Coordinates of C-alpha atoms in Angstrom, one line a residue:
M9 CA 26.2 -41.7 3.4
I10 CA 25.2 -40.3 6.8
P11 CA 23.5 -42.7 9.3
R12 CA 21.3 -41.2 12.0
L13 CA 19.9 -43.0 15.0
H14 CA 16.7 -41.3 16.2
E15 CA 15.3 -41.3 19.7
R16 CA 13.3 -44.4 20.5
T17 CA 9.5 -43.9 20.5
H18 CA 6.3 -45.7 21.6
R19 CA 4.6 -45.7 18.2
P20 CA 5.8 -46.7 14.7
Q21 CA 3.4 -44.2 13.0
D22 CA 5.7 -41.2 13.6
P23 CA 8.9 -42.6 12.1
L24 CA 6.8 -44.1 9.3
E25 CA 5.4 -40.7 8.5
E26 CA 8.9 -39.2 8.6
A27 CA 10.1 -41.9 6.3
L28 CA 7.2 -41.3 3.8
G29 CA 7.6 -37.5 4.1
R30 CA 3.8 -37.2 4.7
P31 CA 1.0 -38.4 6.9
V32 CA 0.4 -42.2 6.9
P33 CA -2.2 -42.8 4.2
P34 CA -5.0 -45.1 5.6
N35 CA -5.6 -47.1 2.4
E36 CA -2.6 -46.6 0.2
G37 CA -0.6 -49.8 -0.4
L38 CA 3.2 -49.7 0.1
T39 CA 4.7 -51.9 -2.6
E40 CA 8.1 -53.6 -2.6
Y41 CA 9.4 -50.5 -4.3
T42 CA 8.7 -48.6 -1.1
V43 CA 9.2 -51.3 1.6
V44 CA 12.4 -52.5 0.0
A45 CA 13.4 -54.9 2.8
H46 CA 12.1 -56.5 6.0
W47 CA 13.0 -58.9 8.8
P48 CA 13.4 -62.5 7.5
G49 CA 10.7 -63.9 9.9
L50 CA 7.9 -62.0 8.0
D51 CA 7.7 -64.9 5.5
Y52 CA 6.2 -67.0 8.3
F53 CA 3.4 -64.5 8.7
T54 CA 2.2 -64.5 5.1
L55 CA 0.7 -67.3 3.1
D56 CA 1.5 -67.9 -0.6
D57 CA -1.9 -66.7 -1.7
E58 CA -2.1 -63.7 0.7
Q59 CA -2.1 -60.2 -0.6
K60 CA 1.5 -59.1 -0.9
T61 CA 0.9 -55.4 -0.8
W62 CA 0.1 -54.0 2.7
T63 CA -1.1 -50.5 3.5
A64 CA 1.0 -48.2 5.6
V65 CA -1.5 -48.7 8.4
Q66 CA -1.0 -52.5 8.2
W67 CA 2.7 -52.1 8.3
A68 CA 2.4 -49.9 11.4
E69 CA 0.1 -52.4 13.1
H70 CA 2.6 -55.2 12.2
L71 CA 5.4 -53.3 13.9
E72 CA 3.1 -52.5 16.9
D73 CA 1.9 -56.1 17.5
P74 CA 4.6 -57.1 19.9
Y75 CA 3.3 -54.4 22.3
L76 CA -0.1 -56.3 22.5
E77 CA 1.4 -59.7 22.5
H78 CA 3.8 -58.9 25.4
P79 CA 2.3 -56.1 27.4
F80 CA 4.7 -56.4 30.3
T81 CA 8.0 -56.5 28.4
A82 CA 10.2 -53.5 29.0
S83 CA 13.8 -52.5 28.8
P84 CA 16.2 -53.0 31.8
E85 CA 15.4 -49.3 32.7
D86 CA 11.7 -50.1 32.7
D87 CA 11.2 -48.3 29.4
R88 CA 8.5 -49.3 26.9
R89 CA 9.7 -47.2 24.1
A90 CA 10.5 -50.1 21.8
I91 CA 10.4 -48.5 18.4
L92 CA 13.9 -47.9 17.0
H93 CA 14.3 -45.6 14.0
L94 CA 17.4 -45.4 11.9
S95 CA 17.7 -43.2 8.8
I96 CA 20.5 -42.7 6.3
R97 CA 21.0 -40.0 3.6
L98 CA 23.1 -40.3 0.5
H99 CA 25.3 -37.5 -0.8
P100 CA 23.2 -35.1 -2.9
D101 CA 25.3 -35.9 -6.0
D102 CA 25.1 -39.6 -5.6
R103 CA 23.6 -41.8 -8.3
E104 CA 20.1 -43.3 -7.9
L105 CA 20.3 -46.7 -6.3
T106 CA 18.3 -49.6 -7.7
G107 CA 15.8 -51.6 -5.6
P108 CA 18.1 -54.5 -4.9
E109 CA 20.9 -52.1 -3.9
W110 CA 18.6 -50.4 -1.4
A111 CA 17.6 -53.8 0.0
E112 CA 21.3 -54.7 0.4
V113 CA 22.0 -51.4 2.2
A114 CA 19.0 -52.0 4.5
H115 CA 20.1 -55.5 5.5
R116 CA 23.7 -54.5 6.0
L117 CA 22.7 -51.6 8.2
A118 CA 20.2 -53.7 10.1
R119 CA 23.0 -56.2 10.9
A120 CA 25.4 -53.3 11.9
A121 CA 22.7 -51.9 14.2
G122 CA 22.2 -55.3 15.8
I123 CA 18.5 -55.6 14.9
E124 CA 19.1 -58.4 12.5
I125 CA 21.2 -61.4 13.5
P126 CA 22.1 -63.8 10.7
G127 CA 20.4 -67.1 11.1
K128 CA 17.9 -65.8 13.6
D129 CA 14.4 -65.5 12.0
H130 CA 12.5 -64.8 15.2
G131 CA 14.2 -61.7 16.4
C132 CA 13.1 -58.1 15.9
R133 CA 10.4 -57.1 13.5
W134 CA 11.8 -54.4 11.2
I135 CA 11.1 -52.8 7.8
A136 CA 13.1 -50.6 5.5
V137 CA 11.3 -47.8 3.7
Q138 CA 12.7 -46.0 0.7
A139 CA 10.1 -43.3 -0.2
Q140 CA 12.3 -40.1 -0.6
P141 CA 15.2 -39.5 -2.9
G142 CA 18.5 -40.5 -1.4
R143 CA 17.0 -41.6 1.9
L144 CA 16.3 -44.9 3.6
D145 CA 14.6 -45.5 6.9
L146 CA 14.7 -48.6 9.1
I147 CA 12.0 -49.0 11.7
A148 CA 12.1 -51.8 14.2
N149 CA 10.4 -53.1 17.3
L150 CA 12.9 -54.2 20.0
I151 CA 10.5 -56.7 21.5
H152 CA 11.3 -60.2 20.3
L153 CA 8.7 -62.7 19.3
D154 CA 9.3 -64.6 22.5
G155 CA 8.8 -61.5 24.6
A156 CA 12.4 -60.7 25.3
W157 CA 13.7 -57.2 25.1
H158 CA 16.4 -56.8 22.5
T159 CA 19.3 -54.6 23.6
P160 CA 21.4 -53.3 20.6
P161 CA 25.2 -53.4 20.9
A162 CA 26.7 -50.5 22.9
D163 CA 29.0 -49.6 20.0
R164 CA 26.3 -49.5 17.4
L165 CA 27.0 -45.9 16.4
R166 CA 30.6 -46.8 15.5
R167 CA 29.5 -50.0 13.8
L168 CA 27.0 -48.1 11.7
A169 CA 29.6 -45.5 10.7
N170 CA 32.1 -48.2 9.7
E171 CA 29.5 -50.1 7.7
A172 CA 28.4 -46.9 6.0
R173 CA 32.0 -46.4 4.8
R174 CA 32.2 -49.9 3.5
I175 CA 28.9 -49.6 1.7
E176 CA 30.1 -46.4 0.0
Q177 CA 33.2 -48.2 -1.2
D178 CA 31.3 -51.3 -2.4
L179 CA 28.6 -49.4 -4.2
H180 CA 30.9 -46.6 -5.5
L181 CA 29.1 -43.9 -3.6
I182 CA 30.4 -40.5 -2.7
P183 CA 31.9 -40.6 0.9
V184 CA 30.8 -38.1 3.6
R185 CA 34.0 -36.1 3.4
S186 CA 36.0 -36.4 0.1
G187 CA 39.2 -34.7 -0.9
P188 CA 42.8 -35.0 0.1
A189 CA 43.5 -35.6 3.8
P190 CA 45.4 -32.8 5.6
R191 CA 49.2 -33.2 6.0
P192 CA 49.9 -34.6 9.4
A193 CA 52.8 -32.3 10.0
I194 CA 50.5 -29.2 9.8
R195 CA 48.1 -28.8 12.7
S196 CA 46.3 -25.5 12.6
A197 CA 44.2 -24.1 15.4
P198 CA 40.4 -24.6 14.9
T199 CA 38.8 -21.7 13.1
A200 CA 35.9 -19.8 14.6
S201 CA 33.6 -21.5 12.1
A202 CA 34.8 -24.9 13.2
Q203 CA 34.2 -24.0 16.9
L204 CA 30.7 -22.8 16.1
A205 CA 30.0 -26.0 14.1
G206 CA 31.1 -28.0 17.1
I207 CA 28.6 -26.1 19.3
L208 CA 25.8 -26.8 16.8
T209 CA 26.7 -30.4 16.6
Q210 CA 26.5 -30.7 20.4
L211 CA 23.1 -29.0 20.4
A212 CA 21.8 -31.5 17.7
D213 CA 23.4 -34.6 19.2
E214 CA 20.8 -37.4 19.2
Q215 CA 22.2 -39.2 22.2
A216 CA 23.1 -36.5 24.7
G217 CA 22.1 -33.2 23.2
P218 CA 19.7 -30.9 25.0
L219 CA 17.2 -30.9 22.0
A220 CA 17.1 -34.6 22.1
T221 CA 16.3 -34.5 25.8
V222 CA 13.5 -32.0 25.3
R223 CA 12.1 -33.9 22.4
G224 CA 12.1 -37.1 24.4
L225 CA 10.2 -35.4 27.3
V226 CA 7.6 -34.0 24.8
E227 CA 7.1 -37.4 23.2
H228 CA 6.7 -39.0 26.7
T229 CA 4.2 -36.4 27.7
A230 CA 2.2 -36.8 24.5
H231 CA 2.1 -40.6 25.1
R232 CA 0.9 -40.1 28.7
I233 CA -1.8 -37.5 27.7
A234 CA -3.0 -39.7 24.8
R235 CA -4.0 -42.3 27.4
Q236 CA -6.3 -39.9 29.2
P237 CA -10.0 -40.1 28.3
G238 CA -11.6 -37.3 26.3
A239 CA -11.1 -35.6 23.0
A240 CA -9.2 -32.7 24.6
G241 CA -6.4 -35.1 25.7
T242 CA -6.2 -36.5 22.2
D243 CA -6.0 -33.1 20.6
T244 CA -3.3 -32.0 23.1
A245 CA -1.3 -35.2 22.5
H246 CA -1.4 -34.6 18.7
R247 CA -0.2 -31.0 19.2
L248 CA 2.7 -32.3 21.3
E249 CA 3.6 -34.8 18.6
L250 CA 3.8 -32.0 16.1
I251 CA 6.0 -30.1 18.4
A252 CA 8.3 -33.1 18.7
R253 CA 8.5 -33.4 14.9
R254 CA 9.5 -29.7 14.7
L255 CA 12.2 -30.3 17.3
D256 CA 13.5 -33.2 15.2
A257 CA 13.5 -31.0 12.1
I258 CA 15.4 -28.3 14.0
Q259 CA 18.0 -31.0 15.0
Q260 CA 18.4 -31.9 11.3
D261 CA 18.7 -28.3 10.3
L262 CA 21.4 -27.8 12.9
D263 CA 23.3 -30.9 11.6
S264 CA 23.2 -29.5 8.1
T265 CA 24.3 -26.0 9.2
A266 CA 27.2 -27.5 11.3
A267 CA 28.3 -29.5 8.2
H268 CA 28.2 -26.3 6.1
L269 CA 30.3 -24.4 8.7
F270 CA 32.8 -27.2 9.1
Q271 CA 34.6 -26.6 5.7
P272 CA 38.4 -26.5 5.5
P273 CA 39.6 -23.1 4.4
A274 CA 41.0 -22.8 0.8
V275 CA 44.8 -23.2 0.6
A276 CA 46.2 -19.9 -0.7
V277 CA 49.4 -19.7 -2.7
P278 CA 52.1 -17.9 -0.7
A279 CA 52.8 -14.4 -1.9
A280 CA 56.5 -15.1 -2.4
V281 CA 55.8 -17.9 -4.7
R282 CA 53.4 -15.8 -6.8
H283 CA 56.0 -13.0 -7.0
T284 CA 58.8 -15.4 -8.1
A285 CA 56.6 -16.9 -10.8
H286 CA 56.1 -13.4 -12.5
R287 CA 59.7 -12.1 -12.0
S288 CA 61.5 -11.2 -15.2
P289 CA 64.8 -13.0 -15.9

Protein backbone atom coordinates (compact mmCIF):
# COMPACT_ATOMS: atom_id res chain seq x y z
CA MET A 1 0.00 0.00 0.00
CA ILE A 2 1.57 3.25 -1.16
CA PRO A 3 0.08 6.54 0.19
CA ARG A 4 0.63 9.71 -1.81
CA LEU A 5 -0.11 13.25 -0.67
CA HIS A 6 -0.86 15.48 -3.66
CA GLU A 7 -0.35 19.22 -3.93
CA ARG A 8 -3.24 21.17 -2.40
CA THR A 9 -5.60 22.77 -4.94
CA HIS A 10 -8.37 25.38 -5.06
CA ARG A 11 -11.08 23.14 -6.49
CA PRO A 12 -12.29 19.62 -5.56
CA GLN A 13 -13.28 18.84 -9.16
CA ASP A 14 -9.73 18.00 -10.28
CA PRO A 15 -8.94 15.44 -7.55
CA LEU A 16 -12.46 14.02 -7.93
CA GLU A 17 -11.87 13.49 -11.65
CA GLU A 18 -8.54 11.87 -10.88
CA ALA A 19 -10.22 9.60 -8.34
CA LEU A 20 -12.91 8.59 -10.85
CA GLY A 21 -10.44 8.25 -13.69
CA ARG A 22 -12.67 10.32 -15.98
CA PRO A 23 -14.39 13.72 -16.17
CA VAL A 24 -16.90 14.48 -13.44
CA PRO A 25 -20.31 13.34 -14.77
CA PRO A 26 -22.97 16.05 -14.23
CA ASN A 27 -25.92 13.76 -13.44
CA GLU A 28 -24.45 10.40 -12.51
CA GLY A 29 -25.05 9.42 -8.91
CA LEU A 30 -22.15 8.16 -6.80
CA THR A 31 -23.46 5.42 -4.55
CA GLU A 32 -22.07 4.14 -1.27
CA TYR A 33 -20.05 1.65 -3.32
CA THR A 34 -18.08 4.58 -4.79
CA VAL A 35 -18.09 7.08 -1.93
CA VAL A 36 -17.17 4.46 0.66
CA ALA A 37 -16.64 6.84 3.61
CA HIS A 38 -17.05 10.47 4.61
CA TRP A 39 -16.62 12.83 7.55
CA PRO A 40 -18.94 12.03 10.49
CA GLY A 41 -20.58 15.48 10.49
CA LEU A 42 -22.23 14.80 7.14
CA ASP A 43 -25.07 13.05 8.95
CA TYR A 44 -26.21 16.43 10.29
CA PHE A 45 -26.60 17.75 6.74
CA THR A 46 -28.95 15.01 5.53
CA LEU A 47 -32.48 14.27 6.62
CA ASP A 48 -33.79 10.74 7.07
CA ASP A 49 -36.01 11.01 4.00
CA GLU A 50 -33.46 12.88 1.86
CA GLN A 51 -32.01 11.26 -1.23
CA LYS A 52 -28.98 9.28 -0.15
CA THR A 53 -27.25 9.13 -3.53
CA TRP A 54 -25.57 12.39 -4.54
CA THR A 55 -24.16 13.16 -7.96
CA ALA A 56 -20.46 13.82 -8.44
CA VAL A 57 -21.26 17.51 -8.94
CA GLN A 58 -23.16 17.61 -5.63
CA TRP A 59 -20.24 15.99 -3.81
CA ALA A 60 -17.88 18.56 -5.32
CA GLU A 61 -20.19 21.41 -4.29
CA HIS A 62 -20.41 19.97 -0.77
CA LEU A 63 -16.62 20.02 -0.49
CA GLU A 64 -16.50 23.52 -1.97
CA ASP A 65 -19.13 25.07 0.35
CA PRO A 66 -16.65 26.18 3.06
CA TYR A 67 -15.10 28.57 0.51
CA LEU A 68 -18.44 30.36 0.16
CA GLU A 69 -19.31 30.25 3.84
CA HIS A 70 -15.91 31.60 4.94
CA PRO A 71 -14.57 33.74 2.07
CA PHE A 72 -11.75 35.28 4.12
CA THR A 73 -10.32 32.13 5.72
CA ALA A 74 -6.77 31.35 4.60
CA SER A 75 -3.75 29.44 5.79
CA PRO A 76 -1.07 31.11 7.96
CA GLU A 77 0.79 31.75 4.66
CA ASP A 78 -2.31 33.52 3.25
CA ASP A 79 -2.99 30.57 0.97
CA ARG A 80 -6.55 29.68 -0.08
CA ARG A 81 -5.72 26.28 -1.57
CA ALA A 82 -7.80 24.34 0.93
CA ILE A 83 -8.48 21.12 -1.00
CA LEU A 84 -6.30 18.29 0.28
CA HIS A 85 -5.98 15.13 -1.83
CA LEU A 86 -4.56 11.86 -0.54
CA SER A 87 -4.47 8.70 -2.66
CA ILE A 88 -3.30 5.17 -1.97
CA ARG A 89 -2.60 2.25 -4.27
CA LEU A 90 -2.54 -1.40 -3.30
CA HIS A 91 -0.02 -3.89 -4.58
CA PRO A 92 -1.07 -5.18 -8.06
CA ASP A 93 -1.32 -8.73 -6.68
CA ASP A 94 -3.41 -7.79 -3.64
CA ARG A 95 -6.85 -9.27 -3.17
CA GLU A 96 -9.96 -7.20 -3.81
CA LEU A 97 -11.13 -5.42 -0.66
CA THR A 98 -14.76 -5.32 0.40
CA GLY A 99 -16.73 -2.10 0.90
CA PRO A 100 -16.41 -2.17 4.72
CA GLU A 101 -12.67 -2.81 4.40
CA TRP A 102 -12.25 0.20 2.10
CA ALA A 103 -14.26 2.28 4.59
CA GLU A 104 -11.99 1.16 7.44
CA VAL A 105 -8.90 2.03 5.39
CA ALA A 106 -10.36 5.47 4.61
CA HIS A 107 -11.12 6.36 8.23
CA ARG A 108 -7.74 5.11 9.47
CA LEU A 109 -5.85 7.11 6.85
CA ALA A 110 -8.01 10.19 7.50
CA ARG A 111 -7.07 10.02 11.17
CA ALA A 112 -3.39 9.45 10.35
CA ALA A 113 -3.43 12.47 8.01
CA GLY A 114 -5.01 14.58 10.74
CA ILE A 115 -8.18 15.46 8.79
CA GLU A 116 -10.43 13.39 11.08
CA ILE A 117 -10.16 13.81 14.82
CA PRO A 118 -12.07 11.18 16.84
CA GLY A 119 -15.00 12.73 18.71
CA LYS A 120 -14.98 15.92 16.63
CA ASP A 121 -17.90 15.92 14.17
CA HIS A 122 -17.52 19.52 13.00
CA GLY A 123 -13.99 19.47 11.63
CA CYS A 124 -12.95 19.04 8.01
CA ARG A 125 -15.34 17.91 5.32
CA TRP A 126 -13.90 14.89 3.53
CA ILE A 127 -14.97 11.98 1.36
CA ALA A 128 -13.27 8.75 0.27
CA VAL A 129 -13.76 7.61 -3.33
CA GLN A 130 -13.08 4.04 -4.46
CA ALA A 131 -13.71 4.03 -8.21
CA GLN A 132 -10.61 2.36 -9.65
CA PRO A 133 -9.23 -1.12 -8.90
CA GLY A 134 -6.80 -1.11 -6.01
CA ARG A 135 -7.04 2.64 -5.46
CA LEU A 136 -8.62 4.90 -2.83
CA ASP A 137 -8.76 8.72 -2.87
CA LEU A 138 -9.45 10.98 0.12
CA ILE A 139 -10.52 14.54 -0.72
CA ALA A 140 -10.92 17.11 2.07
CA ASN A 141 -11.48 20.82 2.60
CA LEU A 142 -9.17 22.24 5.28
CA ILE A 143 -11.63 25.00 6.24
CA HIS A 144 -13.58 23.98 9.36
CA LEU A 145 -17.28 24.58 9.80
CA ASP A 146 -16.48 27.39 12.25
CA GLY A 147 -14.20 29.08 9.68
CA ALA A 148 -10.89 28.05 11.22
CA TRP A 149 -8.11 26.82 8.96
CA HIS A 150 -7.07 23.26 9.74
CA THR A 151 -3.32 22.66 9.77
CA PRO A 152 -2.44 18.95 9.44
CA PRO A 153 0.37 17.59 11.64
CA ALA A 154 3.87 18.29 10.38
CA ASP A 155 4.80 14.59 10.52
CA ARG A 156 1.76 13.45 8.54
CA LEU A 157 3.88 11.71 5.87
CA ARG A 158 5.55 9.54 8.50
CA ARG A 159 2.21 8.89 10.19
CA LEU A 160 0.62 7.89 6.88
CA ALA A 161 3.47 5.51 6.05
CA ASN A 162 3.29 3.90 9.51
CA GLU A 163 -0.48 3.52 9.33
CA ALA A 164 -0.21 2.01 5.84
CA ARG A 165 2.14 -0.66 7.23
CA ARG A 166 -0.31 -1.42 10.07
CA ILE A 167 -3.23 -1.67 7.63
CA GLU A 168 -1.22 -4.10 5.49
CA GLN A 169 -0.67 -6.31 8.53
CA ASP A 170 -4.26 -6.10 9.82
CA LEU A 171 -5.88 -6.81 6.44
CA HIS A 172 -3.19 -9.30 5.31
CA LEU A 173 -2.14 -7.24 2.32
CA ILE A 174 1.13 -7.40 0.41
CA PRO A 175 3.66 -4.93 1.86
CA VAL A 176 5.38 -2.36 -0.32
CA ARG A 177 8.69 -4.20 -0.20
CA SER A 178 8.53 -7.88 0.59
CA GLY A 179 11.29 -10.42 0.83
CA PRO A 180 14.17 -11.09 3.23
CA ALA A 181 15.92 -8.08 4.69
CA PRO A 182 19.59 -7.63 3.77
CA ARG A 183 22.16 -8.89 6.24
CA PRO A 184 23.36 -5.93 8.34
CA ALA A 185 27.01 -6.98 8.08
CA ILE A 186 27.01 -6.60 4.29
CA ARG A 187 26.82 -3.01 3.06
CA SER A 188 27.38 -2.77 -0.67
CA ALA A 189 27.81 0.48 -2.54
CA PRO A 190 24.69 1.74 -4.30
CA THR A 191 24.36 0.48 -7.84
CA ALA A 192 24.01 2.76 -10.84
CA SER A 193 20.32 1.81 -11.07
CA ALA A 194 19.77 2.74 -7.44
CA GLN A 195 21.47 6.10 -7.97
CA LEU A 196 19.32 6.82 -11.03
CA ALA A 197 16.23 5.75 -9.10
CA GLY A 198 17.14 8.26 -6.42
CA ILE A 199 17.35 11.03 -9.02
CA LEU A 200 13.92 10.12 -10.42
CA THR A 201 12.47 10.03 -6.92
CA GLN A 202 13.76 13.54 -6.25
CA LEU A 203 12.26 14.78 -9.52
CA ALA A 204 8.86 13.30 -8.62
CA ASP A 205 8.90 14.34 -4.95
CA GLU A 206 5.48 15.79 -4.11
CA GLN A 207 6.75 18.14 -1.40
CA ALA A 208 10.02 19.59 -2.75
CA GLY A 209 10.49 18.21 -6.26
CA PRO A 210 10.84 20.58 -9.22
CA LEU A 211 7.85 19.07 -11.04
CA ALA A 212 5.64 19.66 -8.01
CA THR A 213 6.75 23.30 -7.97
CA VAL A 214 6.02 23.71 -11.68
CA ARG A 215 2.63 22.02 -11.32
CA GLY A 216 1.73 24.29 -8.42
CA LEU A 217 2.59 27.38 -10.44
CA VAL A 218 0.54 26.14 -13.40
CA GLU A 219 -2.47 25.43 -11.15
CA HIS A 220 -2.14 28.84 -9.51
CA THR A 221 -1.98 30.54 -12.92
CA ALA A 222 -5.02 28.61 -14.12
CA HIS A 223 -6.96 29.71 -11.05
CA ARG A 224 -6.01 33.36 -11.60
CA ILE A 225 -6.87 33.27 -15.31
CA ALA A 226 -10.20 31.55 -14.65
CA ARG A 227 -11.27 34.63 -12.66
CA GLN A 228 -10.74 36.89 -15.67
CA PRO A 229 -13.84 37.76 -17.70
CA GLY A 230 -14.36 36.31 -21.15
CA ALA A 231 -14.40 32.92 -22.82
CA ALA A 232 -10.74 33.18 -23.82
CA GLY A 233 -9.66 33.21 -20.19
CA THR A 234 -11.83 30.18 -19.40
CA ASP A 235 -10.38 28.24 -22.32
CA THR A 236 -6.82 29.12 -21.32
CA ALA A 237 -7.49 28.11 -17.70
CA HIS A 238 -8.85 24.76 -18.87
CA ARG A 239 -5.76 24.16 -21.03
CA LEU A 240 -3.51 24.95 -18.06
CA GLU A 241 -5.48 22.50 -15.89
CA LEU A 242 -4.88 19.79 -18.49
CA ILE A 243 -1.17 20.63 -18.45
CA ALA A 244 -1.15 20.32 -14.65
CA ARG A 245 -2.78 16.88 -14.92
CA ARG A 246 -0.15 15.76 -17.43
CA LEU A 247 2.57 16.93 -15.04
CA ASP A 248 0.93 14.92 -12.27
CA ALA A 249 0.83 11.86 -14.54
CA ILE A 250 4.54 12.36 -15.31
CA GLN A 251 5.29 12.42 -11.57
CA GLN A 252 3.44 9.12 -11.12
CA ASP A 253 5.29 7.59 -14.07
CA LEU A 254 8.61 8.70 -12.58
CA ASP A 255 7.62 7.14 -9.23
CA SER A 256 6.83 3.85 -10.95
CA THR A 257 10.06 3.92 -12.97
CA ALA A 258 12.11 4.66 -9.85
CA ALA A 259 10.48 1.73 -8.05
CA HIS A 260 11.28 -0.52 -11.02
CA LEU A 261 14.92 0.58 -11.05
CA PHE A 262 15.33 0.19 -7.31
CA GLN A 263 15.44 -3.62 -7.29
CA PRO A 264 18.11 -5.47 -5.33
CA PRO A 265 20.41 -7.51 -7.57
CA ALA A 266 20.00 -11.27 -7.56
CA VAL A 267 22.40 -13.06 -5.23
CA ALA A 268 24.66 -15.26 -7.32
CA VAL A 269 26.11 -18.52 -6.00
CA PRO A 270 29.92 -18.18 -5.61
CA ALA A 271 31.92 -19.97 -8.30
CA ALA A 272 33.94 -21.92 -5.75
CA VAL A 273 30.80 -23.37 -4.19
CA ARG A 274 29.43 -24.42 -7.58
CA HIS A 275 32.77 -26.14 -8.45
CA THR A 276 32.88 -28.03 -5.15
CA ALA A 277 29.32 -29.22 -5.55
CA HIS A 278 30.19 -30.95 -8.86
CA ARG A 279 33.64 -32.31 -7.87
CA SER A 280 34.03 -36.06 -8.10
CA PRO A 281 35.08 -37.83 -4.89
